[in-house]
Short mmCIF file of C-alpha atoms and ligand atoms in Angstrom, two decimals:
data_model
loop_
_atom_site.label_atom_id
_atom_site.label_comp_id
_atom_site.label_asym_id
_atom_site.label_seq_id
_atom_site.Cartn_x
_atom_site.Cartn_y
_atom_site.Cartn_z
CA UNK A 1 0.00 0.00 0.00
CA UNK A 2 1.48 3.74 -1.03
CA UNK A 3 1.25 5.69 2.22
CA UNK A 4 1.29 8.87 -0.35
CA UNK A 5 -2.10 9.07 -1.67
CA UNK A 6 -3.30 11.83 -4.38
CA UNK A 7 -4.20 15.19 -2.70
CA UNK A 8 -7.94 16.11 -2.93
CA UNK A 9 -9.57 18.34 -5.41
CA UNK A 10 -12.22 20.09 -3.47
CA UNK A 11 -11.30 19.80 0.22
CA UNK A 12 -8.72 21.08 1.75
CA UNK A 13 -5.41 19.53 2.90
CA UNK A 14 -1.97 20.74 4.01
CA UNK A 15 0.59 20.35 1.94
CA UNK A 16 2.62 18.37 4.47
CA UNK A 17 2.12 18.67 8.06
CA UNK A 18 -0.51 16.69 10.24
CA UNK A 19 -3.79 18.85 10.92
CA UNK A 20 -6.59 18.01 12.82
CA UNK A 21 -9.37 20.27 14.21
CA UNK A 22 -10.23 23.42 12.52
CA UNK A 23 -9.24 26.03 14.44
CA UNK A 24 -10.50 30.07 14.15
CA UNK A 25 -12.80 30.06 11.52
CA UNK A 26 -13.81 33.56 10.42
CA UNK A 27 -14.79 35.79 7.74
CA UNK A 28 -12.86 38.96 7.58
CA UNK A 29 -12.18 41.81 4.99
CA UNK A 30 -13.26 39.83 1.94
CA UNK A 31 -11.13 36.58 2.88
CA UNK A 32 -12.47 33.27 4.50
CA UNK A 33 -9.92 32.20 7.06
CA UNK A 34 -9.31 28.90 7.99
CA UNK A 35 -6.84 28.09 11.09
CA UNK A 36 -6.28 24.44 12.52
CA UNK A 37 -4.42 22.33 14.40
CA UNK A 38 -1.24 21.45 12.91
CA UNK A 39 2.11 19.83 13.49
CA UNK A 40 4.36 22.26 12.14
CA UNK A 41 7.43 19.45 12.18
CA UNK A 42 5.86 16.45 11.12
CA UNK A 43 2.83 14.34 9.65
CA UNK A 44 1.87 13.11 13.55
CA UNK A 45 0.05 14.71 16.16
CA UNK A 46 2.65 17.09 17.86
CA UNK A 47 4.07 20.37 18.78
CA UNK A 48 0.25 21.90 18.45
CA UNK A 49 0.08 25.06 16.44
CA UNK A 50 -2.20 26.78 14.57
CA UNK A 51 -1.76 26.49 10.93
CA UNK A 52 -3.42 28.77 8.80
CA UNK A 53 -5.11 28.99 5.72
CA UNK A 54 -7.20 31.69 3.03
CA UNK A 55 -9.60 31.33 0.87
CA UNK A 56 -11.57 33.73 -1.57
CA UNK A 57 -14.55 31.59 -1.55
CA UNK A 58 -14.13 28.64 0.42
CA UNK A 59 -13.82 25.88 -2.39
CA UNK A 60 -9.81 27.27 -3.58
CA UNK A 61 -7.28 27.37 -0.39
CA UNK A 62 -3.72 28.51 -0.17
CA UNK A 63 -1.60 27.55 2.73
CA UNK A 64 0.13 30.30 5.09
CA UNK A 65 2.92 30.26 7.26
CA UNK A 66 1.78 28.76 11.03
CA UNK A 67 -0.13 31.65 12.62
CA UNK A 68 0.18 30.40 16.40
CA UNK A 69 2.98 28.72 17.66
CA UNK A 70 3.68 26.11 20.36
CA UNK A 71 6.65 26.75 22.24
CA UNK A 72 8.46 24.50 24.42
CA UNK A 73 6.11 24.49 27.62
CA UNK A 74 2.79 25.84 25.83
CA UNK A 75 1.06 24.09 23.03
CA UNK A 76 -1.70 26.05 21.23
CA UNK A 77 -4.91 24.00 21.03
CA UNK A 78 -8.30 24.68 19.81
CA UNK A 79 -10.28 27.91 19.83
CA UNK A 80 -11.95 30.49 17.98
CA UNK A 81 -11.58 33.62 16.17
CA UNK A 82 -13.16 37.35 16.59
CA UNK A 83 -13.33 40.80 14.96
CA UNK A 84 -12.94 42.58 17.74
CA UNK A 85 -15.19 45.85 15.89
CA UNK A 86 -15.42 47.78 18.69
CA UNK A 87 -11.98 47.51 20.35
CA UNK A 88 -13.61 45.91 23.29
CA UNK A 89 -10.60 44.22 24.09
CA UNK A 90 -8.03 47.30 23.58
CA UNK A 91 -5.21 45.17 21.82
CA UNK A 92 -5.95 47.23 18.97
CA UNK A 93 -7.36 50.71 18.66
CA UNK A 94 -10.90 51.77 17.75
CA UNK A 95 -9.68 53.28 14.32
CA UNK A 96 -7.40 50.03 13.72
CA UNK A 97 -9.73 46.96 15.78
CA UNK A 98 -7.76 43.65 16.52
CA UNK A 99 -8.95 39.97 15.00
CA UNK A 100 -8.45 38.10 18.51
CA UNK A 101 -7.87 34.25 18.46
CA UNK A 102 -8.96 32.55 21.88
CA UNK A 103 -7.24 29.21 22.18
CA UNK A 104 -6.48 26.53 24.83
CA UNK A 105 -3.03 26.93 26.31
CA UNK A 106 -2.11 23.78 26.86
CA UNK A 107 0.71 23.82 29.66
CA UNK A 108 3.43 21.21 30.05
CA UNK A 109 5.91 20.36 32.04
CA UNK A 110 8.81 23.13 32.91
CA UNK A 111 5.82 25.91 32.87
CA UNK A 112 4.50 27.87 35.59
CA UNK A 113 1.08 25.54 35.14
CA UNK A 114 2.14 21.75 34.47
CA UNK A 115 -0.99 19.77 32.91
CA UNK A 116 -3.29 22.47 33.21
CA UNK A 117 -5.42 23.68 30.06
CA UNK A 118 -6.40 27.38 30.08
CA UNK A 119 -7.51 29.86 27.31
CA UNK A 120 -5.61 32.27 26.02
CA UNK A 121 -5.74 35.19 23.48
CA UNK A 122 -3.62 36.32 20.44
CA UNK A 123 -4.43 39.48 18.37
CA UNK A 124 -3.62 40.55 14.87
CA UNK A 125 -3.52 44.02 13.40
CA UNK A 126 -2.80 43.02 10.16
CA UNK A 127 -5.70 40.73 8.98
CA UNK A 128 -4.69 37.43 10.24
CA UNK A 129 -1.24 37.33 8.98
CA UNK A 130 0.95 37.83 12.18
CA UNK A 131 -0.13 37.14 15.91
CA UNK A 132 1.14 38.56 19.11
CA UNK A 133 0.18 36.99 22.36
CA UNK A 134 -1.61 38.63 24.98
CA UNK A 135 1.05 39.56 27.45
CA UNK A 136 -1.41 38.78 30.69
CA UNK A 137 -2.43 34.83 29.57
CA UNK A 138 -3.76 33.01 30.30
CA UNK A 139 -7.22 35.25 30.63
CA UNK A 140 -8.97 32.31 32.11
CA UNK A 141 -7.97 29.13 33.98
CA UNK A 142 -9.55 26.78 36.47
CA UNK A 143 -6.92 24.77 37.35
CA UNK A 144 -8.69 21.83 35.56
CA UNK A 145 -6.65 20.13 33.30
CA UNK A 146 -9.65 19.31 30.83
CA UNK A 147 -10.67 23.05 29.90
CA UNK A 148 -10.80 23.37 26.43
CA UNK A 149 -12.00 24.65 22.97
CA UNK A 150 -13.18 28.46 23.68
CA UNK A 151 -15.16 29.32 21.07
CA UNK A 152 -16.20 32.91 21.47
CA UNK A 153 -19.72 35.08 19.44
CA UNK A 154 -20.66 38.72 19.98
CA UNK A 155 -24.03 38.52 22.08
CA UNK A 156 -25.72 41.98 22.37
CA UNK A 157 -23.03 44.38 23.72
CA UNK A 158 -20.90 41.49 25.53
CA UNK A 159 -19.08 38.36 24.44
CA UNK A 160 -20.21 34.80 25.15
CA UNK A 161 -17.63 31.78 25.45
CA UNK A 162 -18.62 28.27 25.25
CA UNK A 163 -16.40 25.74 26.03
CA UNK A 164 -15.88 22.02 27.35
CA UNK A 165 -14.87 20.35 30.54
CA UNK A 166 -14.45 17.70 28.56
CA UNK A 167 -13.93 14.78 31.13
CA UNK A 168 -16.78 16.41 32.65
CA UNK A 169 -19.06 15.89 29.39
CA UNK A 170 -20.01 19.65 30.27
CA UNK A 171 -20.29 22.82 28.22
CA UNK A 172 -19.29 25.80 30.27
CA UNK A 173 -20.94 29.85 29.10
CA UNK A 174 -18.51 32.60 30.49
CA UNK A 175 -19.47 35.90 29.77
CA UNK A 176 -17.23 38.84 29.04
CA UNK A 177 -17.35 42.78 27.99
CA UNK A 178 -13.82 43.10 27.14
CA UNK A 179 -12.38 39.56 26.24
CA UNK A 180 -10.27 39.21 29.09
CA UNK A 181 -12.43 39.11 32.32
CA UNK A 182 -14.47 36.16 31.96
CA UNK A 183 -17.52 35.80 34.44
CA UNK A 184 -19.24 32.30 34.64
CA UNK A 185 -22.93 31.87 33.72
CA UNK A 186 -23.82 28.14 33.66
CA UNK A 187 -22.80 24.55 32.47
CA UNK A 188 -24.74 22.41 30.05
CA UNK A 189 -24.38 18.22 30.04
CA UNK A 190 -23.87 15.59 30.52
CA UNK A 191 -26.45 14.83 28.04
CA UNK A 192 -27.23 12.45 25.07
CA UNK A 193 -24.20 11.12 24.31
CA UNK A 194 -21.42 11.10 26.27
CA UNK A 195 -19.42 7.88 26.79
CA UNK A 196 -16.56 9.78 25.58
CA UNK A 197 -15.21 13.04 26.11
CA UNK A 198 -16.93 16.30 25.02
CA UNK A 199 -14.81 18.37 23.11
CA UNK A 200 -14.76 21.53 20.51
CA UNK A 201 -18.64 23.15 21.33
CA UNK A 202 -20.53 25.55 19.41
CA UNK A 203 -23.26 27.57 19.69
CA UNK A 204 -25.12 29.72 17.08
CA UNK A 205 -28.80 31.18 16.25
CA UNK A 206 -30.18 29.49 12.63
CA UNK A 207 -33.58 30.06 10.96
CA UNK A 208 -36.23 27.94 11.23
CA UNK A 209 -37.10 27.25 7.46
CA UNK A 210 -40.78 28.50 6.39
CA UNK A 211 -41.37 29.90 9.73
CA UNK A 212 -39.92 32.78 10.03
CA UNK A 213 -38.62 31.88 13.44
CA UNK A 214 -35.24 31.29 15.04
CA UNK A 215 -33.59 28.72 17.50
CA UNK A 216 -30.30 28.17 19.04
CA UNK A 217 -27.79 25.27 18.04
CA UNK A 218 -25.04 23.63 20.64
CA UNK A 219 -22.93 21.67 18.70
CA UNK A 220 -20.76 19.03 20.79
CA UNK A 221 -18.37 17.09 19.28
CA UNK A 222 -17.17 14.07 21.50
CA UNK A 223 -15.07 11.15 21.23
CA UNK A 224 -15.54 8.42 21.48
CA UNK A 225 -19.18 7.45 21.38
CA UNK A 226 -19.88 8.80 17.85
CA UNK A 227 -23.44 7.17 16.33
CA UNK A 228 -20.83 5.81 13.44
CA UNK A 229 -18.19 4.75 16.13
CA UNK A 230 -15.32 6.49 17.47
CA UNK A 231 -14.95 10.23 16.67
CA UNK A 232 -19.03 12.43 16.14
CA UNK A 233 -20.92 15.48 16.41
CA UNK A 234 -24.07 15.51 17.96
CA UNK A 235 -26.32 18.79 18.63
CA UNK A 236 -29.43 19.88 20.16
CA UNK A 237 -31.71 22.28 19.62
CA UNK A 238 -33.17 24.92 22.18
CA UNK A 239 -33.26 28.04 23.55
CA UNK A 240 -30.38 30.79 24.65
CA UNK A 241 -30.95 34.13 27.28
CA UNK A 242 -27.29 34.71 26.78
CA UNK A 243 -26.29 32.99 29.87
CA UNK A 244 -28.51 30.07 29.58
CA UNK A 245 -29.09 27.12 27.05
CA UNK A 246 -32.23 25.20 27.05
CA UNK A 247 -32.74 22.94 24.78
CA UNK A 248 -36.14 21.79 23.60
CA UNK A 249 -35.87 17.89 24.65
CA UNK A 250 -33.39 15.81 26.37
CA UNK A 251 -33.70 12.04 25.73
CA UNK A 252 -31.43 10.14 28.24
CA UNK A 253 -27.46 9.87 28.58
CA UNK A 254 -25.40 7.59 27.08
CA UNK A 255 -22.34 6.68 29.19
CA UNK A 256 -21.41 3.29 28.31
CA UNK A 257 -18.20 3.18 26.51
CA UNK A 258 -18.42 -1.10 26.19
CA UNK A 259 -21.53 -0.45 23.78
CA UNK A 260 -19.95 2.46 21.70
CA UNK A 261 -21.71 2.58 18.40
CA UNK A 262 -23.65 -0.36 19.12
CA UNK A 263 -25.58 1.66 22.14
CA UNK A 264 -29.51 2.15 20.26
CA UNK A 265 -30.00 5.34 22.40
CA UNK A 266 -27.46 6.84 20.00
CA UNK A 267 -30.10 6.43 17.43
CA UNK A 268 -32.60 8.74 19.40
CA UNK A 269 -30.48 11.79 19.35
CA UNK A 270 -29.38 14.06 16.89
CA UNK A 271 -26.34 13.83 14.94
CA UNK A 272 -24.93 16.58 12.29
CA UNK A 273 -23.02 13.46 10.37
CA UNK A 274 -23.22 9.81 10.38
CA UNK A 275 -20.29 8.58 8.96
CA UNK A 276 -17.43 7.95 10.26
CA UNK A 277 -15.14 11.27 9.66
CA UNK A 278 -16.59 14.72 10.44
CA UNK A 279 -15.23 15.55 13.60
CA UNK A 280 -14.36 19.00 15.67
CA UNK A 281 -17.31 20.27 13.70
CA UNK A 282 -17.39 24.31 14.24
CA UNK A 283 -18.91 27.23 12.55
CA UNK A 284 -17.32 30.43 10.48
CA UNK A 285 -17.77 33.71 12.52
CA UNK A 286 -18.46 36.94 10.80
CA UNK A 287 -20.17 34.93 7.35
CA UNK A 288 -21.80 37.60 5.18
CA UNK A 289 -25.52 37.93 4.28
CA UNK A 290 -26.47 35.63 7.59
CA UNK A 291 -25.08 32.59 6.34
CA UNK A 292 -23.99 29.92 8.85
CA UNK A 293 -21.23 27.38 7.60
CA UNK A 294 -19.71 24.60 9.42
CA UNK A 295 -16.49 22.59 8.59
CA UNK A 296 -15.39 19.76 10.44
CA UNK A 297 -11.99 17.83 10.33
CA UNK A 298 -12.51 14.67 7.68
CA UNK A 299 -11.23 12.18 9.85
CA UNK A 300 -11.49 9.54 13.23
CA UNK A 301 -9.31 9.67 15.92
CA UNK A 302 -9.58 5.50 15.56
CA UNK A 303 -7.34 5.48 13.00
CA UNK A 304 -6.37 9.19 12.53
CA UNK A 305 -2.53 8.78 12.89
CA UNK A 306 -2.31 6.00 10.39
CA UNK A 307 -4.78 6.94 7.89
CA UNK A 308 -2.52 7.35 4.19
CA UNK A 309 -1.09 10.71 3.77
CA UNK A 310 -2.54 13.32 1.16
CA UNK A 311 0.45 15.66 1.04
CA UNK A 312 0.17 15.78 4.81
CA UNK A 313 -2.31 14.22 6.93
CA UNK A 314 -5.84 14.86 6.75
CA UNK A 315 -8.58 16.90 4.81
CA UNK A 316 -10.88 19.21 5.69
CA UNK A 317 -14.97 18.25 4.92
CA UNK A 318 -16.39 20.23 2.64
CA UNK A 319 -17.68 23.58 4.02
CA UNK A 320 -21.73 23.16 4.37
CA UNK A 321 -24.04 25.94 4.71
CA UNK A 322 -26.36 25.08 7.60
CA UNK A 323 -30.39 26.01 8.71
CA UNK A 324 -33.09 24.06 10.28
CA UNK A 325 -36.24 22.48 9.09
CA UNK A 326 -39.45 21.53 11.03
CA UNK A 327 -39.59 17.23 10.78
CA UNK A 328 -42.95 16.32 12.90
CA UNK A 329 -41.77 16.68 16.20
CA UNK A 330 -38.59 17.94 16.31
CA UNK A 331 -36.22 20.90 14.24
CA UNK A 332 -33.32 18.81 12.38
CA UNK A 333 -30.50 20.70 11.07
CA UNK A 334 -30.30 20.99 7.36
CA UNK A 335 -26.88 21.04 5.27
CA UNK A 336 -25.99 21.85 1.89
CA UNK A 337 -22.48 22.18 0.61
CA UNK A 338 -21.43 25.69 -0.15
CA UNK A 339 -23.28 27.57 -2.86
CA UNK A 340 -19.49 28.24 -4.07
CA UNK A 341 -18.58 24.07 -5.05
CA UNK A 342 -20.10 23.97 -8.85
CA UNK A 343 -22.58 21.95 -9.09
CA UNK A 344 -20.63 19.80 -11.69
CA UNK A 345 -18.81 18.63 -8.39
CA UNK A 346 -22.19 16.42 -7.10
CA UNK A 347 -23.81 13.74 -8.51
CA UNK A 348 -27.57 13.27 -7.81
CA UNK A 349 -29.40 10.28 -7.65
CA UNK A 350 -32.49 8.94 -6.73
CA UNK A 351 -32.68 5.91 -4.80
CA UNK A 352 -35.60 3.50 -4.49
CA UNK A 353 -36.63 0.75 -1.68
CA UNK A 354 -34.35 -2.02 -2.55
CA UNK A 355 -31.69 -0.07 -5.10
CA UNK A 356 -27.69 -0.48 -4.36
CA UNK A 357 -25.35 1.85 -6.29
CA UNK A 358 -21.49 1.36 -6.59
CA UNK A 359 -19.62 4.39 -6.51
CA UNK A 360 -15.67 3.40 -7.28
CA UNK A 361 -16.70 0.29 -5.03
CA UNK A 362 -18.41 2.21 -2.01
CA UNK A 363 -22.00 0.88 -1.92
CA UNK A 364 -24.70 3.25 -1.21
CA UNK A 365 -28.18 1.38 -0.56
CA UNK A 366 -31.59 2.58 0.27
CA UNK A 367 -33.94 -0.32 2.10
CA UNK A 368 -36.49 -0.16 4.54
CA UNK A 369 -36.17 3.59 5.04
CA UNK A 370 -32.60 3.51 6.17
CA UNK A 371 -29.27 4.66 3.50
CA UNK A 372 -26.01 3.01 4.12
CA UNK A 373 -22.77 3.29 2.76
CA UNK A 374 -20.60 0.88 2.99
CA UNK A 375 -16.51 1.28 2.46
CA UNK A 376 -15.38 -2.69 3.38
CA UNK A 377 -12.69 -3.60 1.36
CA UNK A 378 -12.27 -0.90 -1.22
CA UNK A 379 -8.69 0.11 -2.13
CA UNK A 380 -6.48 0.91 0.46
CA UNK A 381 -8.65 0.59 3.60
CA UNK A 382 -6.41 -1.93 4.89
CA UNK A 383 -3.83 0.31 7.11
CA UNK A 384 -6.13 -0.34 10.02
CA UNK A 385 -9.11 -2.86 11.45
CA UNK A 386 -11.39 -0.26 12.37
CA UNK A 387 -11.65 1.64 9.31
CA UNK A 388 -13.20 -1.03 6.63
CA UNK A 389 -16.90 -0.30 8.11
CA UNK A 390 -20.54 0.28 7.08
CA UNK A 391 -22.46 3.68 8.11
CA UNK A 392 -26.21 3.73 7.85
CA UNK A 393 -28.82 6.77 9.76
CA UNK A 394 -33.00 6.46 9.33
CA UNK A 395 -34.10 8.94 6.46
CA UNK A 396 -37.14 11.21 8.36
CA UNK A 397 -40.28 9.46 7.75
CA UNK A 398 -38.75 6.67 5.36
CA UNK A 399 -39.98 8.07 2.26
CA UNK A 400 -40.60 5.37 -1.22
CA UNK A 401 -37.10 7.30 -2.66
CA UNK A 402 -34.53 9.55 -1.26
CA UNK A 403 -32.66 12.13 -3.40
CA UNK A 404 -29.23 12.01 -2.48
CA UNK A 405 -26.33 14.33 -3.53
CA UNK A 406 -22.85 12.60 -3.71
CA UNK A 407 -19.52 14.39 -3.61
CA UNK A 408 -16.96 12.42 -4.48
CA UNK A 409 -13.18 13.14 -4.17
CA UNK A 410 -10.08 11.52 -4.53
CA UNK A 411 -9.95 9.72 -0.85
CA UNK A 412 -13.61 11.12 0.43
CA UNK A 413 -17.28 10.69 -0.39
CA UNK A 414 -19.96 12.85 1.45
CA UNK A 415 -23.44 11.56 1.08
CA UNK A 416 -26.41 14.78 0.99
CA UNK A 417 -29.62 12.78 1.75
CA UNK A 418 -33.24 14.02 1.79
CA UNK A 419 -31.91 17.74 1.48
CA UNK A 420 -29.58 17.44 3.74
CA UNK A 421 -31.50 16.63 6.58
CA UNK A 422 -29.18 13.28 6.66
CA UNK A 423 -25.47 13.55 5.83
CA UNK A 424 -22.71 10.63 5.80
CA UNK A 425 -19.25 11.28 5.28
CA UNK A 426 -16.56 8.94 4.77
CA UNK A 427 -12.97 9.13 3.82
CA UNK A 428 -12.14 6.36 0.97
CA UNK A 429 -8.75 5.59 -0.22
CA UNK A 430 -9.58 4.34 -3.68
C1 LIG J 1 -10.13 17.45 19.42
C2 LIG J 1 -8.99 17.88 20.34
C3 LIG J 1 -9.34 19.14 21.10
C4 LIG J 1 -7.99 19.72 21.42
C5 LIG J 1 -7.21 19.38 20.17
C6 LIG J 1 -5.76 19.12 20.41
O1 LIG J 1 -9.73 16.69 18.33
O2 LIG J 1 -8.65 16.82 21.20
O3 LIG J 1 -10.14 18.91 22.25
O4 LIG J 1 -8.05 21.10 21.67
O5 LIG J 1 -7.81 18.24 19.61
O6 LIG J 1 -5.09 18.93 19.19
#
């Protein structure tokens, strides 16, 4: 088996460092930016850094120098970005505002806070393209050594921070005016699932389809105890007061780490994906005209460090632009891919009760209501046990037919079911 396999057309990859979560995703000035965790020195997990990445329009990247780097005692992990409009924070001036990155600081030995995870800011003045820590970090720490994954919004004239005790299975909401005094407001979890640990939250407002209505989103990302296995995303839908979520139902906990994807209350709750790589799923902040898009990192931590390398290792999904949609009892969150990808990138179909479709040996089947794709034995699955598997997720209501939209790529194949409602995303190496 090659361990160099072809880089992908669509989704993004680094040329040849190891990357994992996306990091910092924001809109700024015209440019899409996309930061992540990286491995400046090597293709395996490492030395955590921010790498950093532009686009024009999300489908075409180019690869920067690292933005954020570890040092020898501090290793930068994941966070979010903000444009700090108002000079809130006063790392910039109100003429000249800062971008502001808040990350996990992620102390090891020989620093003044061995083992302990904190979060930190950066600031740029010059769009993104050089960072200067903030001289008083950490700007919050709890002495826990699971505090992780700040990801800031604006709400009203303040800022909100969610982020994860992640042993914990909790979300945490701090509050802040300025950035840099953080004030706690409540804890969310454990909930749904949460065998494994929470990590890499979200939270964001989305319109209710037809209805003219909003609701709020918390995105939690945990591993394991994914619906596909391993690495997932799961989310809920509620309500937010700006210190507060709500959300509209909880059904149960799952805990049990024995029954991993085999657990059926997996299959109650609601998942963003159901294959078996979108992970450390996060939103852009900042996109234009009220759009919402979420990226997540195209891969499991089951096999993650041996999975063939594209240039480096790891792609990015594709971006999908995200809303919700009434489905009898319950708001599901809708995806599409990004307006941008041409539509001469995905392949519709229409799949009956009972039809199977080979795509470059992946089988896609439709039976009983449920879709499944199945990657066993094609090409060069082989570098691990866990990764030759079958994926499968209910279709609301299981309709006759589902319409499905199929991006395919050269070591990935996304699956865009009933619009979106159900998505399954699977890296292939052909
Ligand atoms: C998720 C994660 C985050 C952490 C980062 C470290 O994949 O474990 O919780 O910040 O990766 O690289």
């Amino acid at each position: 088996m090659a361990d160099q396999h072809s880089r992908p057309r669509w989704h993004y990859s680094p040329r040849q460092t190891w990357m994992n979560d996306p990091n910092g995703l924001i809109y700024n000035a015209g440019t899409w930016h996309m930061f992540y965790q990286s491995n400046p020195a090597g293709t395996g997990w490492g030395n955590m850094s921010w790498g950093h990445a532009t686009s024009p329009d999300l489908v075409t990247w180019t690869e920067h120098p690292v933005a954020l780097l570890h040092t020898d005692t501090e290793e930068i992990f994941s966070g979010s970005c903000v444009f700090d409009a108002t000079n809130s924070s006063g790392l910039g001036t109100t003429d000249w505002p800062p971008l502001v990155a808040v990350y996990t600081s992620n102390y090891l030995a020989g620093s003044s806070r061995p083992s302990v995870q904190a979060q930190s800011l950066a600031y740029s003045l010059d769009g993104g393209t050089h960072w200067t820590s903030y001289p008083g970090n950490p700007v919050l720490d709890r002495g826990s050594a699971n505090f992780r994954d700040p990801k800031v919004f604006r709400h009203g004239d303040g800022w909100v921070m969610v982020a994860v005790e992640a042993a914990e299975r909790q979300v945490l909401i701090y509050r802040s005016t300025d950035l840099i005094e953080w004030t706690y407001a409540s804890s969310f979890g454990p909930a749904h699932a949460a065998a494994g640990v929470w990590e890499c939250p979200d939270l964001f407002e989305l319109p209710v389809a037809g209805e003219g209505t909003s609701k709020w989103v918390l995105l939690v990302n945990l591993c394991p105890g994914g619906v596909a296995g391993g690495s997932g995303c799961q989310y809920f839908v509620g309500d937010f007061d700006g210190y507060t979520f709500t959300p509209d139902a909880v059904r149960g906990v799952s805990t049990d780490p024995e029954l991993g994807a085999a657990d059926p209350l997996l299959r109650a709750y609601d998942w963003l994906d159901f294959g078996r790589d979108c992970y450390a799923v996060v939103s852009f902040a900042d996109a234009p005209e009220g759009r919402r898009i979420v990226l997540g990192w195209m891969n499991n931590w089951d096999y993650a460090r041996e999975i063939p390398l594209t240039g480096g290792r790891s792609i990015m999904t594709i971006p999908r632009e995200v809303d919700l949609v009434r489905v009898g009892d319950r708001l599901r969150l809708r995806q599409r891919p990004i307006a941008e990808l041409p539509e001469s990138a995905l392949e519709r179909l229409t799949l009956g009760d009972g039809d199977r479709v080979l795509i470059r040996g992946v089988a896609l089947e439709y039976r009983a209501g449920v879709l499944s794709l199945d990657r066993r034995g094609v090409g060069q699955g082989d570098f691990h046990e866990g990764f030759g598997t079958r994926q499968w997720a209910e279709i609301p209501d299981r309709p006759a037919t589902v319409a499905v939209d199929v991006l395919l790529d050269t070591c990935s194949i996304e699956v865009f079911a009933a619009s979106g409602l159900v998505v399954i995303s699977d890296l292939v190496f052909f």
